[in-house]
Amino acid sequence: VLARICKVDILAEDEDDLAKIVDLETRIKEQIFGQDIAVSEVTEAVQMASTGLIDDNKPMASLLFVGPTGVGKTELAKVLASELGVPLVRFDMSEYAEKHTVAKLIGSPAGYVGYEDGGLLTDAIRKTPHCVLLLDELEKAHQDIYNILLQVMDYAVLTDNKGQQADFRHVVLIMTTNAGAQFARQSIGFTQTRTAGTAMLTNVKKTFKPEFINRLSAVTVFNDMNKDMAERVLNKKLRSLQQKLEAKNISLTLEFDAKEFLLSKGFSPEYGGREIDRVISTCLKPILMKALLHKKLVSGSIATIVVENAELKLKE
């Protein structure tokens, strides 16, 4: 009971937890496609911390994910948290673009509005000391955020406005950035030899201070979306849609042409996996919605999707 109240039962070091971490990489690769190097770096950092081979007064891992939009940076953090069985604490850094908003993370100074509330980040970590902390789109935050993070990455503690310390030793700190995404597509000469991720990496080194980059466990570069990845992402999204329909006892099948139609509309290296989501929402879901509303699909029926006149239709 005490362990549950204090929330320390999750990564308490016993045999079960080490067994849970052994095949972590294979489990994550089943859900994140085409980013094998990124997944390996992340799992290695977590495994290193779990076996107790890292410095005692540092977070379990401090990782910076670099890559274009829609390639699975945030998704990897979510999958990691669910596979480790710990909560995901997410802060959207675009909310901390002003100097005074950064103070909210560790609490407002005495005499200012909100002094009594404490810090958002320090409170969150005190409530859930074992977690994956995701700071999304880091480059959008004010420069002052880096000074706070230097302390977290170096000593794994953060002191709020009332002098109380939050312990970050059991936190996997993940920061995502697509700094320089606008320059990544600009190729020099006739051929583009480097990927968007590597082009962005050079920009990241200009955006972030050297002392910040120096304290990271790893800077992980994500690959651009390619057709094979897009196909696997599409299958994953379709599986989750099928599960929703199975709850209503309806089975969904897509003919080969229908899948190719969704893929041709949904695959673009520029927008990554989000485009696939959009295509399923605009092309496929409305057909199923109308069929459900008009009772064409009832419990026990099979929904077969085909392509007719260059658009998706439900087979009668």
PDB file of C-alpha atoms in Angstrom:
ATOM      1  CA  VAL A   1       0.000   0.000   0.000  1.00  0.00           C
ATOM      2  CA  LEU A   2       2.810   2.371   0.920  1.00  0.00           C
ATOM      3  CA  ALA A   3       4.614   1.676  -2.366  1.00  0.00           C
ATOM      4  CA  ARG A   4       1.401   2.424  -4.265  1.00  0.00           C
ATOM      5  CA  ILE A   5       0.766   5.696  -2.388  1.00  0.00           C
ATOM      6  CA  CYS A   6       4.374   6.860  -2.858  1.00  0.00           C
ATOM      7  CA  LYS A   7       4.300   5.705  -6.504  1.00  0.00           C
ATOM      8  CA  VAL A   8       7.639   3.925  -6.161  1.00  0.00           C
ATOM      9  CA  ASP A   9       6.512   0.414  -7.037  1.00  0.00           C
ATOM     10  CA  ILE A  10       6.841   0.969 -10.776  1.00  0.00           C
ATOM     11  CA  LEU A  11      10.559   0.820 -11.422  1.00  0.00           C
ATOM     12  CA  ALA A  12      11.600  -0.641  -8.060  1.00  0.00           C
ATOM     13  CA  GLU A  13      14.506  -2.868  -8.982  1.00  0.00           C
ATOM     14  CA  ASP A  14      13.466  -6.478  -8.853  1.00  0.00           C
ATOM     15  CA  GLU A  15      13.757  -9.371 -11.278  1.00  0.00           C
ATOM     16  CA  ASP A  16      10.421  -8.671 -12.980  1.00  0.00           C
ATOM     17  CA  ASP A  17      11.424  -5.159 -13.979  1.00  0.00           C
ATOM     18  CA  LEU A  18      14.739  -6.194 -15.431  1.00  0.00           C
ATOM     19  CA  ALA A  19      12.889  -8.890 -17.400  1.00  0.00           C
ATOM     20  CA  LYS A  20      10.490  -6.184 -18.595  1.00  0.00           C
ATOM     21  CA  ILE A  21      13.408  -4.146 -19.944  1.00  0.00           C
ATOM     22  CA  VAL A  22      15.296  -6.999 -21.690  1.00  0.00           C
ATOM     23  CA  ASP A  23      13.097  -7.078 -24.816  1.00  0.00           C
ATOM     24  CA  LEU A  24      12.073  -3.404 -24.623  1.00  0.00           C
ATOM     25  CA  GLU A  25      13.677  -2.630 -27.995  1.00  0.00           C
ATOM     26  CA  THR A  26      11.770  -5.321 -29.918  1.00  0.00           C
ATOM     27  CA  ARG A  27       8.481  -4.298 -28.311  1.00  0.00           C
ATOM     28  CA  ILE A  28       8.955  -0.647 -29.242  1.00  0.00           C
ATOM     29  CA  LYS A  29      10.031  -1.488 -32.815  1.00  0.00           C
ATOM     30  CA  GLU A  30       6.699  -3.250 -33.325  1.00  0.00           C
ATOM     31  CA  GLN A  31       4.987   0.113 -32.819  1.00  0.00           C
ATOM     32  CA  ILE A  32       7.518   2.649 -34.178  1.00  0.00           C
ATOM     33  CA  PHE A  33       8.511   2.027 -37.786  1.00  0.00           C
ATOM     34  CA  GLY A  34      11.654   2.932 -39.700  1.00  0.00           C
ATOM     35  CA  GLN A  35      13.405   4.623 -36.759  1.00  0.00           C
ATOM     36  CA  ASP A  36      15.542   1.686 -35.615  1.00  0.00           C
ATOM     37  CA  ILE A  37      18.616   3.757 -34.680  1.00  0.00           C
ATOM     38  CA  ALA A  38      16.478   6.151 -32.626  1.00  0.00           C
ATOM     39  CA  VAL A  39      14.745   3.278 -30.812  1.00  0.00           C
ATOM     40  CA  SER A  40      18.097   1.553 -30.097  1.00  0.00           C
ATOM     41  CA  GLU A  41      19.592   4.730 -28.599  1.00  0.00           C
ATOM     42  CA  VAL A  42      16.562   5.324 -26.379  1.00  0.00           C
ATOM     43  CA  THR A  43      16.287   1.734 -25.106  1.00  0.00           C
ATOM     44  CA  GLU A  44      20.047   1.552 -24.495  1.00  0.00           C
ATOM     45  CA  ALA A  45      19.896   4.683 -22.321  1.00  0.00           C
ATOM     46  CA  VAL A  46      16.959   3.290 -20.311  1.00  0.00           C
ATOM     47  CA  GLN A  47      18.563  -0.151 -19.930  1.00  0.00           C
ATOM     48  CA  MET A  48      21.825   1.446 -18.784  1.00  0.00           C
ATOM     49  CA  ALA A  49      19.963   3.372 -16.067  1.00  0.00           C
ATOM     50  CA  SER A  50      17.903   0.356 -14.980  1.00  0.00           C
ATOM     51  CA  THR A  51      20.995  -1.790 -14.442  1.00  0.00           C
ATOM     52  CA  GLY A  52      22.429   0.989 -12.255  1.00  0.00           C
ATOM     53  CA  LEU A  53      25.495   1.740 -14.389  1.00  0.00           C
ATOM     54  CA  ILE A  54      24.971   5.483 -14.705  1.00  0.00           C
ATOM     55  CA  ASP A  55      25.857   8.355 -12.407  1.00  0.00           C
ATOM     56  CA  ASP A  56      23.614   8.319  -9.315  1.00  0.00           C
ATOM     57  CA  ASN A  57      22.750  12.007  -9.384  1.00  0.00           C
ATOM     58  CA  LYS A  58      21.588  12.292 -12.988  1.00  0.00           C
ATOM     59  CA  PRO A  59      18.210  11.565 -14.631  1.00  0.00           C
ATOM     60  CA  MET A  60      17.793   8.057 -16.098  1.00  0.00           C
ATOM     61  CA  ALA A  61      18.318   9.555 -19.553  1.00  0.00           C
ATOM     62  CA  SER A  62      18.319  13.020 -21.132  1.00  0.00           C
ATOM     63  CA  LEU A  63      17.471  12.702 -24.809  1.00  0.00           C
ATOM     64  CA  LEU A  64      16.956  15.229 -27.588  1.00  0.00           C
ATOM     65  CA  PHE A  65      14.869  13.998 -30.536  1.00  0.00           C
ATOM     66  CA  VAL A  66      15.597  15.840 -33.786  1.00  0.00           C
ATOM     67  CA  GLY A  67      13.592  15.327 -36.946  1.00  0.00           C
ATOM     68  CA  PRO A  68      10.937  16.706 -39.311  1.00  0.00           C
ATOM     69  CA  THR A  69       7.243  16.750 -38.419  1.00  0.00           C
ATOM     70  CA  GLY A  70       5.154  13.582 -38.280  1.00  0.00           C
ATOM     71  CA  VAL A  71       7.944  10.981 -38.125  1.00  0.00           C
ATOM     72  CA  GLY A  72       7.199   9.671 -34.620  1.00  0.00           C
ATOM     73  CA  LYS A  73       9.187  11.760 -32.108  1.00  0.00           C
ATOM     74  CA  THR A  74       6.304  12.326 -29.689  1.00  0.00           C
ATOM     75  CA  GLU A  75       4.902   8.873 -30.495  1.00  0.00           C
ATOM     76  CA  LEU A  76       8.162   7.215 -29.385  1.00  0.00           C
ATOM     77  CA  ALA A  77       7.952   8.991 -26.011  1.00  0.00           C
ATOM     78  CA  LYS A  78       4.340   7.772 -25.584  1.00  0.00           C
ATOM     79  CA  VAL A  79       5.220   4.185 -26.521  1.00  0.00           C
ATOM     80  CA  LEU A  80       8.248   4.204 -24.190  1.00  0.00           C
ATOM     81  CA  ALA A  81       6.108   5.360 -21.265  1.00  0.00           C
ATOM     82  CA  SER A  82       3.436   2.712 -21.878  1.00  0.00           C
ATOM     83  CA  GLU A  83       6.025  -0.072 -22.303  1.00  0.00           C
ATOM     84  CA  LEU A  84       7.818   0.908 -19.082  1.00  0.00           C
ATOM     85  CA  GLY A  85       4.459   1.156 -17.336  1.00  0.00           C
ATOM     86  CA  VAL A  86       5.073   4.713 -16.122  1.00  0.00           C
ATOM     87  CA  PRO A  87       2.998   7.860 -16.679  1.00  0.00           C
ATOM     88  CA  LEU A  88       3.887  10.303 -19.462  1.00  0.00           C
ATOM     89  CA  VAL A  89       4.157  13.890 -18.188  1.00  0.00           C
ATOM     90  CA  ARG A  90       3.965  16.217 -21.185  1.00  0.00           C
ATOM     91  CA  PHE A  91       4.681  19.937 -21.390  1.00  0.00           C
ATOM     92  CA  ASP A  92       4.066  21.783 -24.638  1.00  0.00           C
ATOM     93  CA  MET A  93       6.927  24.261 -24.868  1.00  0.00           C
ATOM     94  CA  SER A  94       5.080  26.679 -27.159  1.00  0.00           C
ATOM     95  CA  GLU A  95       3.160  27.734 -24.027  1.00  0.00           C
ATOM     96  CA  TYR A  96       6.414  28.978 -22.478  1.00  0.00           C
ATOM     97  CA  ALA A  97       7.526  31.394 -25.195  1.00  0.00           C
ATOM     98  CA  GLU A  98       7.472  34.454 -22.904  1.00  0.00           C
ATOM     99  CA  LYS A  99      10.054  35.103 -20.211  1.00  0.00           C
ATOM    100  CA  HIS A 100       7.489  35.303 -17.398  1.00  0.00           C
ATOM    101  CA  THR A 101       5.770  32.046 -18.415  1.00  0.00           C
ATOM    102  CA  VAL A 102       8.987  30.052 -17.904  1.00  0.00           C
ATOM    103  CA  ALA A 103       8.831  31.089 -14.212  1.00  0.00           C
ATOM    104  CA  LYS A 104       5.561  29.108 -13.912  1.00  0.00           C
ATOM    105  CA  LEU A 105       7.544  25.860 -14.253  1.00  0.00           C
ATOM    106  CA  ILE A 106       9.378  26.449 -10.967  1.00  0.00           C
ATOM    107  CA  GLY A 107       6.803  28.834  -9.458  1.00  0.00           C
ATOM    108  CA  SER A 108       6.368  32.612  -9.523  1.00  0.00           C
ATOM    109  CA  PRO A 109       8.669  34.736  -7.342  1.00  0.00           C
ATOM    110  CA  ALA A 110       7.369  36.014  -3.978  1.00  0.00           C
ATOM    111  CA  GLY A 111       4.978  38.940  -4.346  1.00  0.00           C
ATOM    112  CA  TYR A 112       3.795  37.897  -7.822  1.00  0.00           C
ATOM    113  CA  VAL A 113       0.436  36.405  -8.751  1.00  0.00           C
ATOM    114  CA  GLY A 114       0.489  32.596  -8.459  1.00  0.00           C
ATOM    115  CA  TYR A 115       3.211  32.455  -5.809  1.00  0.00           C
ATOM    116  CA  GLU A 116       1.041  30.142  -3.670  1.00  0.00           C
ATOM    117  CA  ASP A 117       0.547  27.639  -6.503  1.00  0.00           C
ATOM    118  CA  GLY A 118       4.136  26.354  -6.665  1.00  0.00           C
ATOM    119  CA  GLY A 119       5.815  25.291  -9.897  1.00  0.00           C
ATOM    120  CA  LEU A 120       4.054  23.274 -12.591  1.00  0.00           C
ATOM    121  CA  LEU A 121       7.108  21.160 -13.456  1.00  0.00           C
ATOM    122  CA  THR A 122       8.379  20.675  -9.900  1.00  0.00           C
ATOM    123  CA  ASP A 123       4.888  19.727  -8.646  1.00  0.00           C
ATOM    124  CA  ALA A 124       4.355  17.255 -11.498  1.00  0.00           C
ATOM    125  CA  ILE A 125       7.644  15.478 -10.760  1.00  0.00           C
ATOM    126  CA  ARG A 126       7.024  15.402  -7.006  1.00  0.00           C
ATOM    127  CA  LYS A 127       3.654  13.733  -7.626  1.00  0.00           C
ATOM    128  CA  THR A 128       5.045  11.220 -10.149  1.00  0.00           C
ATOM    129  CA  PRO A 129       8.773  10.741  -9.510  1.00  0.00           C
ATOM    130  CA  HIS A 130       8.921   7.753 -11.913  1.00  0.00           C
ATOM    131  CA  CYS A 131       7.835   9.018 -15.310  1.00  0.00           C
ATOM    132  CA  VAL A 132       8.755   9.881 -18.871  1.00  0.00           C
ATOM    133  CA  LEU A 133       8.936  13.684 -19.001  1.00  0.00           C
ATOM    134  CA  LEU A 134       8.277  14.987 -22.505  1.00  0.00           C
ATOM    135  CA  LEU A 135       9.113  18.596 -23.374  1.00  0.00           C
ATOM    136  CA  ASP A 136       7.580  18.967 -26.814  1.00  0.00           C
ATOM    137  CA  GLU A 137       8.939  21.408 -29.436  1.00  0.00           C
ATOM    138  CA  LEU A 138      11.685  22.772 -27.196  1.00  0.00           C
ATOM    139  CA  GLU A 139      12.959  25.435 -29.597  1.00  0.00           C
ATOM    140  CA  LYS A 140       9.649  27.339 -29.219  1.00  0.00           C
ATOM    141  CA  ALA A 141      10.302  28.051 -25.519  1.00  0.00           C
ATOM    142  CA  HIS A 142      12.064  31.142 -24.178  1.00  0.00           C
ATOM    143  CA  GLN A 143      15.866  30.935 -23.794  1.00  0.00           C
ATOM    144  CA  ASP A 144      15.546  30.888 -19.976  1.00  0.00           C
ATOM    145  CA  ILE A 145      14.227  27.304 -20.142  1.00  0.00           C
ATOM    146  CA  TYR A 146      17.736  26.051 -20.979  1.00  0.00           C
ATOM    147  CA  ASN A 147      19.150  27.366 -17.713  1.00  0.00           C
ATOM    148  CA  ILE A 148      16.524  25.371 -15.791  1.00  0.00           C
ATOM    149  CA  LEU A 149      17.211  22.246 -17.829  1.00  0.00           C
ATOM    150  CA  LEU A 150      20.999  22.458 -17.356  1.00  0.00           C
ATOM    151  CA  GLN A 151      20.466  21.976 -13.642  1.00  0.00           C
ATOM    152  CA  VAL A 152      18.036  19.088 -14.156  1.00  0.00           C
ATOM    153  CA  MET A 153      20.384  17.253 -16.558  1.00  0.00           C
ATOM    154  CA  ASP A 154      23.446  17.779 -14.375  1.00  0.00           C
ATOM    155  CA  TYR A 155      22.215  17.171 -10.811  1.00  0.00           C
ATOM    156  CA  ALA A 156      18.689  15.745 -11.307  1.00  0.00           C
ATOM    157  CA  VAL A 157      17.177  18.265  -8.870  1.00  0.00           C
ATOM    158  CA  LEU A 158      15.072  21.362  -9.324  1.00  0.00           C
ATOM    159  CA  THR A 159      14.180  23.753  -6.506  1.00  0.00           C
ATOM    160  CA  ASP A 160      10.844  25.559  -6.675  1.00  0.00           C
ATOM    161  CA  ASN A 161       9.987  29.059  -5.405  1.00  0.00           C
ATOM    162  CA  LYS A 162       9.392  27.759  -1.860  1.00  0.00           C
ATOM    163  CA  GLY A 163      12.763  26.017  -1.656  1.00  0.00           C
ATOM    164  CA  GLN A 164      11.348  22.487  -1.996  1.00  0.00           C
ATOM    165  CA  GLN A 165      13.365  20.127  -4.186  1.00  0.00           C
ATOM    166  CA  ALA A 166      11.982  17.855  -6.893  1.00  0.00           C
ATOM    167  CA  ASP A 167      14.000  14.697  -7.549  1.00  0.00           C
ATOM    168  CA  PHE A 168      14.559  13.843 -11.227  1.00  0.00           C
ATOM    169  CA  ARG A 169      16.734  10.728 -10.723  1.00  0.00           C
ATOM    170  CA  HIS A 170      13.987   8.341 -11.888  1.00  0.00           C
ATOM    171  CA  VAL A 171      12.830  10.475 -14.813  1.00  0.00           C
ATOM    172  CA  VAL A 172      13.491   9.769 -18.486  1.00  0.00           C
ATOM    173  CA  LEU A 173      13.757  13.301 -19.882  1.00  0.00           C
ATOM    174  CA  ILE A 174      12.837  13.541 -23.571  1.00  0.00           C
ATOM    175  CA  MET A 175      12.917  16.809 -25.518  1.00  0.00           C
ATOM    176  CA  THR A 176      11.738  17.046 -29.130  1.00  0.00           C
ATOM    177  CA  THR A 177      12.656  19.708 -31.656  1.00  0.00           C
ATOM    178  CA  ASN A 178      12.219  20.421 -35.314  1.00  0.00           C
ATOM    179  CA  ALA A 179      14.501  23.439 -35.267  1.00  0.00           C
ATOM    180  CA  GLY A 180      15.685  24.174 -38.780  1.00  0.00           C
ATOM    181  CA  ALA A 181      12.919  22.157 -40.462  1.00  0.00           C
ATOM    182  CA  GLN A 182      12.374  25.059 -42.865  1.00  0.00           C
ATOM    183  CA  PHE A 183      15.978  24.797 -44.103  1.00  0.00           C
ATOM    184  CA  ALA A 184      16.087  21.013 -44.220  1.00  0.00           C
ATOM    185  CA  ARG A 185      14.373  20.736 -47.602  1.00  0.00           C
ATOM    186  CA  GLN A 186      16.631  23.254 -49.319  1.00  0.00           C
ATOM    187  CA  SER A 187      19.124  21.216 -51.293  1.00  0.00           C
ATOM    188  CA  ILE A 188      22.345  22.547 -52.767  1.00  0.00           C
ATOM    189  CA  GLY A 189      23.118  21.570 -56.349  1.00  0.00           C
ATOM    190  CA  PHE A 190      21.077  19.023 -58.268  1.00  0.00           C
ATOM    191  CA  THR A 191      20.698  16.254 -55.705  1.00  0.00           C
ATOM    192  CA  GLN A 192      19.766  16.230 -52.076  1.00  0.00           C
ATOM    193  CA  THR A 193      22.236  13.821 -50.501  1.00  0.00           C
ATOM    194  CA  ARG A 194      21.520  14.357 -46.825  1.00  0.00           C
ATOM    195  CA  THR A 195      18.274  13.636 -45.016  1.00  0.00           C
ATOM    196  CA  ALA A 196      16.163  16.314 -43.364  1.00  0.00           C
ATOM    197  CA  GLY A 197      17.236  15.003 -39.949  1.00  0.00           C
ATOM    198  CA  THR A 198      20.959  15.482 -40.557  1.00  0.00           C
ATOM    199  CA  ALA A 199      20.379  18.909 -42.104  1.00  0.00           C
ATOM    200  CA  MET A 200      18.439  19.844 -38.986  1.00  0.00           C
ATOM    201  CA  LEU A 201      21.175  18.527 -36.715  1.00  0.00           C
ATOM    202  CA  THR A 202      23.577  21.220 -37.959  1.00  0.00           C
ATOM    203  CA  ASN A 203      20.906  23.800 -37.211  1.00  0.00           C
ATOM    204  CA  VAL A 204      20.289  22.345 -33.732  1.00  0.00           C
ATOM    205  CA  LYS A 205      23.948  22.959 -32.909  1.00  0.00           C
ATOM    206  CA  LYS A 206      23.404  26.624 -33.745  1.00  0.00           C
ATOM    207  CA  THR A 207      20.082  26.881 -31.873  1.00  0.00           C
ATOM    208  CA  PHE A 208      21.105  25.248 -28.597  1.00  0.00           C
ATOM    209  CA  LYS A 209      24.092  26.226 -26.460  1.00  0.00           C
ATOM    210  CA  PRO A 210      27.123  23.895 -26.382  1.00  0.00           C
ATOM    211  CA  GLU A 211      26.802  23.347 -22.617  1.00  0.00           C
ATOM    212  CA  PHE A 212      23.189  22.207 -23.173  1.00  0.00           C
ATOM    213  CA  ILE A 213      24.082  19.703 -25.925  1.00  0.00           C
ATOM    214  CA  ASN A 214      27.052  18.511 -23.850  1.00  0.00           C
ATOM    215  CA  ARG A 215      24.822  17.329 -20.991  1.00  0.00           C
ATOM    216  CA  LEU A 216      22.510  15.178 -23.132  1.00  0.00           C
ATOM    217  CA  SER A 217      22.808  11.371 -23.031  1.00  0.00           C
ATOM    218  CA  ALA A 218      22.114  11.270 -26.773  1.00  0.00           C
ATOM    219  CA  VAL A 219      20.959  13.461 -29.642  1.00  0.00           C
ATOM    220  CA  THR A 220      18.733  11.181 -31.691  1.00  0.00           C
ATOM    221  CA  VAL A 221      18.109  11.988 -35.353  1.00  0.00           C
ATOM    222  CA  PHE A 222      14.879  10.674 -36.863  1.00  0.00           C
ATOM    223  CA  ASN A 223      14.698   9.538 -40.488  1.00  0.00           C
ATOM    224  CA  ASP A 224      12.428  11.099 -43.080  1.00  0.00           C
ATOM    225  CA  MET A 225       9.193   9.280 -43.829  1.00  0.00           C
ATOM    226  CA  ASN A 226       9.550   6.842 -46.743  1.00  0.00           C
ATOM    227  CA  LYS A 227       6.958   4.756 -48.577  1.00  0.00           C
ATOM    228  CA  ASP A 228       7.635   1.572 -46.591  1.00  0.00           C
ATOM    229  CA  MET A 229       7.223   3.447 -43.285  1.00  0.00           C
ATOM    230  CA  ALA A 230       4.062   5.116 -44.553  1.00  0.00           C
ATOM    231  CA  GLU A 231       2.596   1.722 -45.458  1.00  0.00           C
ATOM    232  CA  ARG A 232       3.280   0.333 -41.987  1.00  0.00           C
ATOM    233  CA  VAL A 233       1.857   3.457 -40.328  1.00  0.00           C
ATOM    234  CA  LEU A 234      -1.275   3.124 -42.492  1.00  0.00           C
ATOM    235  CA  ASN A 235      -1.697  -0.526 -41.438  1.00  0.00           C
ATOM    236  CA  LYS A 236      -1.307   0.462 -37.776  1.00  0.00           C
ATOM    237  CA  LYS A 237      -3.960   3.206 -38.077  1.00  0.00           C
ATOM    238  CA  LEU A 238      -6.308   0.848 -39.922  1.00  0.00           C
ATOM    239  CA  ARG A 239      -5.869  -1.790 -37.198  1.00  0.00           C
ATOM    240  CA  SER A 240      -6.945   0.682 -34.522  1.00  0.00           C
ATOM    241  CA  LEU A 241      -9.987   1.614 -36.671  1.00  0.00           C
ATOM    242  CA  GLN A 242     -10.811  -2.080 -37.082  1.00  0.00           C
ATOM    243  CA  GLN A 243     -10.671  -2.525 -33.293  1.00  0.00           C
ATOM    244  CA  LYS A 244     -13.205   0.280 -32.845  1.00  0.00           C
ATOM    245  CA  LEU A 245     -15.556  -1.425 -35.301  1.00  0.00           C
ATOM    246  CA  GLU A 246     -14.994  -4.848 -33.733  1.00  0.00           C
ATOM    247  CA  ALA A 247     -16.372  -3.383 -30.494  1.00  0.00           C
ATOM    248  CA  LYS A 248     -19.632  -2.943 -32.466  1.00  0.00           C
ATOM    249  CA  ASN A 249     -19.198  -6.493 -33.891  1.00  0.00           C
ATOM    250  CA  ILE A 250     -18.500  -5.195 -37.419  1.00  0.00           C
ATOM    251  CA  SER A 251     -15.466  -6.361 -39.365  1.00  0.00           C
ATOM    252  CA  LEU A 252     -13.647  -4.038 -41.786  1.00  0.00           C
ATOM    253  CA  THR A 253     -11.721  -5.179 -44.864  1.00  0.00           C
ATOM    254  CA  LEU A 254     -10.029  -2.983 -47.442  1.00  0.00           C
ATOM    255  CA  GLU A 255      -9.303  -4.257 -50.939  1.00  0.00           C
ATOM    256  CA  PHE A 256      -5.761  -3.805 -52.259  1.00  0.00           C
ATOM    257  CA  ASP A 257      -6.822  -0.859 -54.481  1.00  0.00           C
ATOM    258  CA  ALA A 258      -8.405   0.932 -51.521  1.00  0.00           C
ATOM    259  CA  LYS A 259      -5.216   0.637 -49.471  1.00  0.00           C
ATOM    260  CA  GLU A 260      -3.125   1.899 -52.388  1.00  0.00           C
ATOM    261  CA  PHE A 261      -5.561   4.801 -52.824  1.00  0.00           C
ATOM    262  CA  LEU A 262      -5.141   5.832 -49.158  1.00  0.00           C
ATOM    263  CA  LEU A 263      -1.370   5.431 -49.407  1.00  0.00           C
ATOM    264  CA  SER A 264      -1.026   7.506 -52.587  1.00  0.00           C
ATOM    265  CA  LYS A 265      -3.040  10.332 -51.022  1.00  0.00           C
ATOM    266  CA  GLY A 266      -1.479  10.036 -47.547  1.00  0.00           C
ATOM    267  CA  PHE A 267       2.218   9.625 -48.245  1.00  0.00           C
ATOM    268  CA  SER A 268       4.306  12.772 -48.419  1.00  0.00           C
ATOM    269  CA  PRO A 269       7.811  13.095 -46.946  1.00  0.00           C
ATOM    270  CA  GLU A 270       7.004  16.698 -46.038  1.00  0.00           C
ATOM    271  CA  TYR A 271       4.106  16.024 -43.651  1.00  0.00           C
ATOM    272  CA  GLY A 272       4.991  12.522 -42.451  1.00  0.00           C
ATOM    273  CA  GLY A 273       2.491  10.284 -40.662  1.00  0.00           C
ATOM    274  CA  ARG A 274       0.006  13.040 -39.832  1.00  0.00           C
ATOM    275  CA  GLU A 275      -1.083  13.167 -43.477  1.00  0.00           C
ATOM    276  CA  ILE A 276      -2.117   9.487 -43.262  1.00  0.00           C
ATOM    277  CA  ASP A 277      -4.314  10.274 -40.258  1.00  0.00           C
ATOM    278  CA  ARG A 278      -5.905  13.105 -42.186  1.00  0.00           C
ATOM    279  CA  VAL A 279      -6.640  10.939 -45.236  1.00  0.00           C
ATOM    280  CA  ILE A 280      -8.282   8.232 -43.113  1.00  0.00           C
ATOM    281  CA  SER A 281     -10.388  10.929 -41.397  1.00  0.00           C
ATOM    282  CA  THR A 282     -11.486  12.616 -44.632  1.00  0.00           C
ATOM    283  CA  CYS A 283     -11.788   9.688 -47.065  1.00  0.00           C
ATOM    284  CA  LEU A 284     -12.564   6.549 -45.065  1.00  0.00           C
ATOM    285  CA  LYS A 285     -14.276   7.463 -41.803  1.00  0.00           C
ATOM    286  CA  PRO A 286     -17.149   9.502 -43.353  1.00  0.00           C
ATOM    287  CA  ILE A 287     -18.168   6.448 -45.449  1.00  0.00           C
ATOM    288  CA  LEU A 288     -18.308   4.263 -42.340  1.00  0.00           C
ATOM    289  CA  MET A 289     -20.093   6.979 -40.357  1.00  0.00           C
ATOM    290  CA  LYS A 290     -22.872   7.332 -42.967  1.00  0.00           C
ATOM    291  CA  ALA A 291     -23.260   3.561 -43.206  1.00  0.00           C
ATOM    292  CA  LEU A 292     -23.587   3.287 -39.424  1.00  0.00           C
ATOM    293  CA  LEU A 293     -26.095   6.157 -39.241  1.00  0.00           C
ATOM    294  CA  HIS A 294     -28.246   4.724 -42.039  1.00  0.00           C
ATOM    295  CA  LYS A 295     -28.094   1.241 -40.495  1.00  0.00           C
ATOM    296  CA  LYS A 296     -26.303  -0.207 -43.531  1.00  0.00           C
ATOM    297  CA  LEU A 297     -23.740  -1.569 -41.094  1.00  0.00           C
ATOM    298  CA  VAL A 298     -25.255  -3.436 -38.171  1.00  0.00           C
ATOM    299  CA  SER A 299     -23.856  -5.917 -35.660  1.00  0.00           C
ATOM    300  CA  GLY A 300     -22.444  -8.927 -37.516  1.00  0.00           C
ATOM    301  CA  SER A 301     -21.970  -7.244 -40.908  1.00  0.00           C
ATOM    302  CA  ILE A 302     -18.733  -6.983 -42.911  1.00  0.00           C
ATOM    303  CA  ALA A 303     -17.674  -3.595 -44.290  1.00  0.00           C
ATOM    304  CA  THR A 304     -15.668  -4.013 -47.509  1.00  0.00           C
ATOM    305  CA  ILE A 305     -14.107  -0.852 -48.919  1.00  0.00           C
ATOM    306  CA  VAL A 306     -13.446  -0.637 -52.677  1.00  0.00           C
ATOM    307  CA  VAL A 307     -12.372   2.068 -55.143  1.00  0.00           C
ATOM    308  CA  GLU A 308     -14.929   3.271 -57.691  1.00  0.00           C
ATOM    309  CA  ASN A 309     -14.473   6.281 -59.996  1.00  0.00           C
ATOM    310  CA  ALA A 310     -11.325   7.342 -58.135  1.00  0.00           C
ATOM    311  CA  GLU A 311     -12.998   7.455 -54.740  1.00  0.00           C
ATOM    312  CA  LEU A 312     -13.625   5.035 -51.884  1.00  0.00           C
ATOM    313  CA  LYS A 313     -17.011   3.308 -51.666  1.00  0.00           C
ATOM    314  CA  LEU A 314     -18.597   0.746 -49.381  1.00  0.00           C
ATOM    315  CA  LYS A 315     -19.271  -2.468 -51.301  1.00  0.00           C
ATOM    316  CA  GLU A 316     -23.007  -3.133 -51.295  1.00  0.00           C
TER     317      GLU A 316
END
